[in-house]
Amino acid sequence: MKTPRSDTDTLEDEEPLLQDACLVDGEWRGADDGRTFAVTDPATGEVIASVPLMSTGETEAAIRAAEAALPAWSARTAKERAAVLSRWAALLLEHRERLARILTREQGKPLAEARGEIAYTASFLTFFAAEAERVRGEVIPASTRESRIVVLRQPIGVVGCVTPWNFPAAMITRKAAPALAAGCTAVVKPAEQTPLSALAIAELGRQAGIPPGVLNVITGDAPSIGRALCESPAVRLLSFTGSTEVGRLLAAQCAPTVKKLSLELGGNAPFLVFPDADPEAAVEAAVLSKFRHSGQTCVCTNRFLVHDDLYPEFTERFAERVGRLTVGSGDEPGVDVGPLIDADGLAKAADHVADAVAQGAEVMVGGGPHRAGGTFFEPTVLRGVTPAMRVMREETFGPVAAVASFHTEREAVDLANDSRSGLAAYVFTRDLARAWRVTEALEVGMVGLNTGFLSVETAPFGGVKESGLGREGSHHGIEEFLELKFWHIGGLSSPGAAATS
Ligand code: SIN
């Protein structure tokens, strides 16, 4: 049974940041027809807020606002844009606790993780504020003495940003910060499950001095908002984080307008433990990588592949450690694993366990819905897992760790690459030559070597194969929002020729 919270435990303290309207052209407004939808707390199922149920018409209005704001915003100097982003970062950090509480209530992750996410959210603003001033052109050697080739980097224009529910705050700035730093304007659609963080962050952006129309945030019907963003010729880039299935659909919808795409899609991360690894460090990293945010991150491990020699020790230690994780509501002290986002998430975790057990896997710990009820699922470790099982082939997105074994390095790499996804991988070894060999052979965009954690604003986050296109974060992240324009200048003098008049 889900336990309702006490009457006094409301989001009252967070009210200065709570919005029940959307930000379009600098104004807070509702849906044209006044419709709203409910936002619920996944820990209790209680309704915590209502936000506008917007659709095509409001999306088109937001795009028009972004188009109108583009000339003035892109004409600002990089320093001026950077100053706004820096103020926005400072406000986020000033309100960190409030934002973390809103995030936990709408999303479910433990407060400590939510606080970490708000710091991560601010880090993209700080990083891209500095990066704004590093966008440079080039001069390329020309083919004749009388010509020059100059390359300009210019903002791509209006961008559409569609963000997921698993990082309701950080994914807003991972997209909006480089967009605004580059001189673009944006229309952001947060996930229906978690709009409150996005709206609160937008309000702080407004307070930081983002001009009307530069950042628009709309909530509502995902298919119609997504379609309007994809089909608009005015939107020149669609940046999406979410499932591969939806990414494929959005890419198809963007084809008629030949829109640039930045897609951060699903993963199926392998975690390779070689016989020379430090087993204790590998277990700690495995817990972090698998159970952070209840296994609901696209970079979280989906397949543990452990060398035969270490398999018994690793699985025993891992199961013992996982058995000590505390499950509960994200705002309770000491909780490690919160609820899953919804009933579908719970059903998928349960199906993956059932399928593995039916095919011969053994449940070492956990294995089913948690006694707390609702969408809480027991942190689970399965051993005796084989590559044919669904838990190995599909992204579980829940707190279920499937551990298989391997004999040789070649086999480990082949198993790891046996996936249409290619986002992240983790490798545990103390052999430097092996670390290089394996990293170079893995078909992924990111590798954690002797660590279970990857995400940082200074590194290029993204995948290969069906895990996506483009990179977010780092100096590469701003490139997504810039177009190259080359200028071929003719009729000049030869280099070094002095003017005679
Ligand atoms: C994601 O799961 O989409 C993002 C994960 C991260 O930045 O750590």
XYZ file of C-alpha atoms in Angstrom, residues 9-313:
305
model
C 3.977 17.718 4.100
C 3.087 19.827 1.072
C 5.170 21.743 -1.420
C 4.169 25.002 0.298
C 7.749 26.063 1.005
C 8.555 25.615 -2.655
C 5.682 27.862 -3.763
C 7.815 30.801 -4.914
C 9.106 28.490 -7.634
C 6.023 26.388 -8.360
C 4.270 27.333 -11.590
C 0.876 26.237 -12.856
C 1.394 27.989 -16.199
C 3.800 27.841 -19.131
C 6.366 30.429 -20.223
C 5.708 31.733 -23.738
C 7.196 35.004 -24.969
C 8.079 36.010 -21.435
C 4.511 35.574 -20.124
C 3.098 32.864 -17.884
C 0.004 31.517 -19.596
C -2.388 28.570 -19.685
C -3.592 26.410 -22.558
C -5.825 28.187 -25.111
C -8.786 26.067 -24.016
C -7.887 26.229 -20.326
C -7.259 22.482 -20.038
C -4.738 21.147 -17.531
C -3.303 17.804 -16.501
C -2.265 16.435 -13.126
C 1.273 15.872 -11.908
C 1.557 13.062 -9.373
C 4.074 12.027 -6.743
C 5.283 8.547 -7.801
C 5.957 7.634 -4.158
C 2.309 8.050 -3.147
C 0.269 8.472 -6.308
C -1.016 11.785 -4.904
C -1.713 14.700 -7.224
C 0.753 17.471 -6.365
C 0.001 20.040 -9.086
C -1.780 20.741 -12.367
C -0.138 22.297 -15.416
C -1.437 23.414 -18.845
C -2.346 20.772 -21.391
C -0.996 22.588 -24.419
C -1.017 21.325 -27.962
C -0.257 22.392 -31.563
C -1.529 25.994 -31.447
C 0.412 26.945 -28.326
C 3.553 25.236 -29.693
C 3.302 27.313 -32.862
C 2.916 30.459 -30.736
C 6.042 29.519 -28.769
C 7.975 28.918 -31.999
C 6.883 32.334 -33.315
C 8.045 33.946 -30.059
C 11.414 32.190 -30.351
C 11.745 33.300 -33.991
C 10.958 36.904 -33.100
C 13.475 36.895 -30.247
C 16.290 35.364 -32.306
C 17.771 38.432 -34.078
C 18.255 40.463 -30.895
C 19.519 37.544 -28.798
C 22.002 36.328 -31.400
C 23.215 39.899 -31.906
C 24.192 40.193 -28.248
C 27.868 39.717 -27.584
C 28.951 36.348 -26.221
C 29.900 38.109 -23.000
C 26.391 39.502 -22.602
C 24.808 36.087 -23.159
C 27.316 34.527 -20.782
C 26.384 37.012 -18.053
C 22.730 35.956 -18.238
C 23.653 32.250 -18.040
C 25.933 32.890 -15.067
C 23.171 34.720 -13.193
C 20.834 31.826 -13.973
C 23.348 29.341 -12.535
C 23.723 31.426 -9.372
C 19.933 31.518 -8.882
C 19.694 27.752 -9.340
C 22.298 27.203 -6.655
C 20.660 29.737 -4.358
C 17.383 27.784 -4.662
C 19.018 24.359 -4.736
C 17.108 22.925 -1.794
C 13.725 24.100 -3.066
C 14.421 22.783 -6.547
C 15.627 19.447 -5.145
C 12.412 19.023 -3.163
C 10.257 19.778 -6.206
C 12.309 17.301 -8.223
C 11.979 14.522 -5.646
C 8.239 15.049 -5.284
C 7.473 14.861 -8.987
C 10.100 12.304 -9.921
C 10.762 10.134 -6.872
C 14.572 10.040 -6.703
C 16.187 10.329 -3.242
C 16.754 13.913 -2.101
C 20.534 13.458 -2.048
C 20.415 12.509 -5.734
C 18.049 15.412 -6.460
C 20.460 17.853 -4.796
C 23.234 16.377 -6.919
C 21.101 16.827 -10.021
C 20.500 20.521 -9.278
C 24.258 21.068 -8.970
C 24.683 19.169 -12.269
C 21.945 21.378 -13.790
C 23.764 24.558 -12.753
C 27.089 23.174 -13.990
C 25.862 23.236 -17.623
C 25.004 26.937 -17.259
C 28.384 27.803 -15.772
C 30.265 25.716 -18.333
C 28.406 27.046 -21.376
C 28.542 30.635 -20.105
C 32.318 30.311 -20.443
C 32.054 28.350 -23.691
C 29.983 31.137 -25.308
C 33.142 33.218 -25.502
C 35.150 30.408 -27.082
C 33.075 30.072 -30.252
C 35.590 31.020 -32.915
C 35.829 31.149 -36.686
C 38.791 29.979 -38.800
C 40.979 31.101 -41.672
C 41.802 28.245 -44.059
C 44.629 28.390 -46.640
C 43.079 29.296 -49.979
C 43.893 27.808 -53.382
C 44.966 31.071 -55.036
C 47.144 33.936 -53.845
C 44.337 36.404 -54.435
C 41.738 34.668 -52.313
C 41.087 33.863 -48.665
C 38.781 31.358 -46.998
C 37.164 32.324 -43.748
C 34.831 30.119 -41.728
C 32.151 31.639 -39.507
C 30.267 29.795 -36.769
C 26.725 31.090 -36.439
C 23.758 30.077 -34.285
C 21.580 27.496 -36.017
C 18.392 29.397 -35.103
C 15.305 28.276 -33.194
C 15.758 24.917 -31.476
C 13.206 22.485 -30.082
C 14.236 20.646 -26.912
C 12.288 17.612 -25.729
C 13.454 16.359 -22.344
C 12.879 13.170 -20.316
C 11.426 12.484 -16.869
C 14.496 10.768 -15.405
C 16.548 13.999 -15.172
C 13.811 16.649 -15.104
C 16.219 19.492 -14.282
C 19.621 18.632 -15.750
C 18.377 17.776 -19.222
C 16.788 21.236 -19.505
C 20.099 23.044 -19.120
C 22.179 20.395 -20.905
C 20.217 21.526 -23.982
C 19.156 25.118 -23.248
C 22.530 26.308 -21.906
C 24.557 25.566 -25.078
C 21.625 26.734 -27.223
C 21.422 30.125 -25.538
C 25.209 30.415 -25.274
C 25.468 29.894 -29.041
C 22.875 32.639 -29.686
C 19.922 30.341 -30.434
C 16.443 30.648 -28.971
C 14.525 27.641 -27.663
C 11.158 25.994 -27.183
C 11.419 23.362 -24.446
C 8.913 20.584 -23.811
C 9.556 18.723 -20.545
C 8.190 15.222 -19.942
C 4.517 15.083 -18.879
C 5.464 13.225 -15.681
C 7.925 15.909 -14.490
C 7.096 19.428 -15.743
C 7.457 21.260 -12.408
C 11.267 21.316 -12.323
C 11.410 22.694 -15.874
C 8.903 25.439 -15.083
C 10.717 26.393 -11.870
C 14.031 26.548 -13.740
C 12.408 28.685 -16.453
C 11.169 31.133 -13.802
C 14.713 31.454 -12.469
C 15.908 32.015 -16.048
C 13.380 34.838 -16.364
C 14.629 36.337 -13.100
C 18.207 36.033 -14.408
C 17.280 38.287 -17.329
C 16.546 35.934 -20.232
C 14.552 38.173 -22.580
C 10.978 37.283 -23.624
C 10.830 34.609 -26.304
C 14.433 33.422 -25.901
C 13.406 30.508 -23.658
C 9.862 29.166 -23.907
C 8.675 26.175 -21.878
C 5.426 24.442 -22.780
C 3.762 21.441 -21.171
C 1.081 19.173 -22.509
C 0.263 16.637 -25.159
C 3.582 15.051 -26.190
C 2.574 13.746 -29.647
C 1.093 17.033 -30.867
C 3.795 19.272 -29.342
C 6.517 16.960 -30.692
C 4.950 16.905 -34.154
C 4.590 20.716 -34.243
C 8.259 21.156 -33.292
C 9.388 18.582 -35.870
C 7.242 19.876 -38.708
C 7.952 23.588 -38.268
C 10.398 24.886 -40.901
C 11.381 27.613 -38.409
C 12.834 25.066 -35.971
C 16.304 24.205 -37.289
C 17.401 21.649 -34.682
C 15.508 19.146 -32.611
C 17.342 18.003 -29.500
C 15.694 15.008 -27.840
C 16.563 12.773 -24.897
C 14.408 9.690 -24.437
C 13.730 6.244 -25.824
C 15.085 4.982 -29.135
C 11.511 4.231 -30.202
C 10.383 7.854 -29.803
C 13.693 9.146 -31.221
C 13.085 7.172 -34.405
C 9.574 8.625 -34.723
C 10.768 12.209 -34.184
C 13.601 11.712 -36.699
C 11.047 10.597 -39.304
C 8.871 13.631 -38.533
C 11.900 15.926 -38.935
C 12.838 14.503 -42.351
C 10.504 16.707 -44.469
C 12.106 19.904 -43.102
C 15.639 18.385 -43.182
C 16.158 19.406 -39.590
C 19.386 18.801 -37.711
C 18.960 16.207 -34.967
C 20.651 15.732 -31.650
C 19.383 12.475 -30.170
C 20.360 10.962 -26.849
C 18.499 7.662 -26.836
C 18.350 4.360 -25.019
C 21.294 2.245 -23.928
C 22.073 -1.309 -22.893
C 25.314 -0.717 -21.032
C 27.621 -3.666 -20.371
C 29.807 -3.719 -17.233
C 32.870 -5.915 -17.835
C 34.794 -7.279 -14.865
C 38.140 -8.885 -15.793
C 39.999 -11.308 -13.504
C 42.621 -8.698 -12.551
C 39.958 -6.221 -11.333
C 39.673 -5.064 -7.725
C 36.473 -6.944 -6.732
C 35.520 -4.569 -3.941
C 35.838 -1.489 -6.131
C 33.938 -3.267 -8.915
C 31.047 -4.103 -6.559
C 30.792 -0.524 -5.244
C 30.823 0.841 -8.798
C 28.259 -1.777 -9.859
C 25.875 -0.612 -7.119
C 26.307 3.032 -8.166
C 25.941 2.370 -11.860
C 22.940 0.038 -11.539
C 20.948 1.446 -8.618
C 21.518 5.218 -8.953
C 18.067 6.618 -9.554
C 16.524 3.105 -9.235
C 18.222 2.024 -12.468
C 16.359 4.662 -14.481
C 19.265 6.331 -16.271
C 20.142 5.650 -19.876
C 23.784 5.055 -18.907
C 23.050 2.658 -16.073
C 24.426 -0.851 -16.419
C 22.018 -3.292 -18.002
C 24.346 -6.298 -18.398
C 27.041 -7.373 -15.952
C 29.646 -9.592 -17.646
C 32.051 -11.092 -15.130
C 35.039 -13.369 -15.782
C 34.547 -16.982 -14.590
C 37.366 -16.676 -12.029
C 35.674 -13.776 -10.246
C 32.049 -14.735 -10.886
C 31.280 -16.530 -7.558
C 33.004 -13.868 -5.422
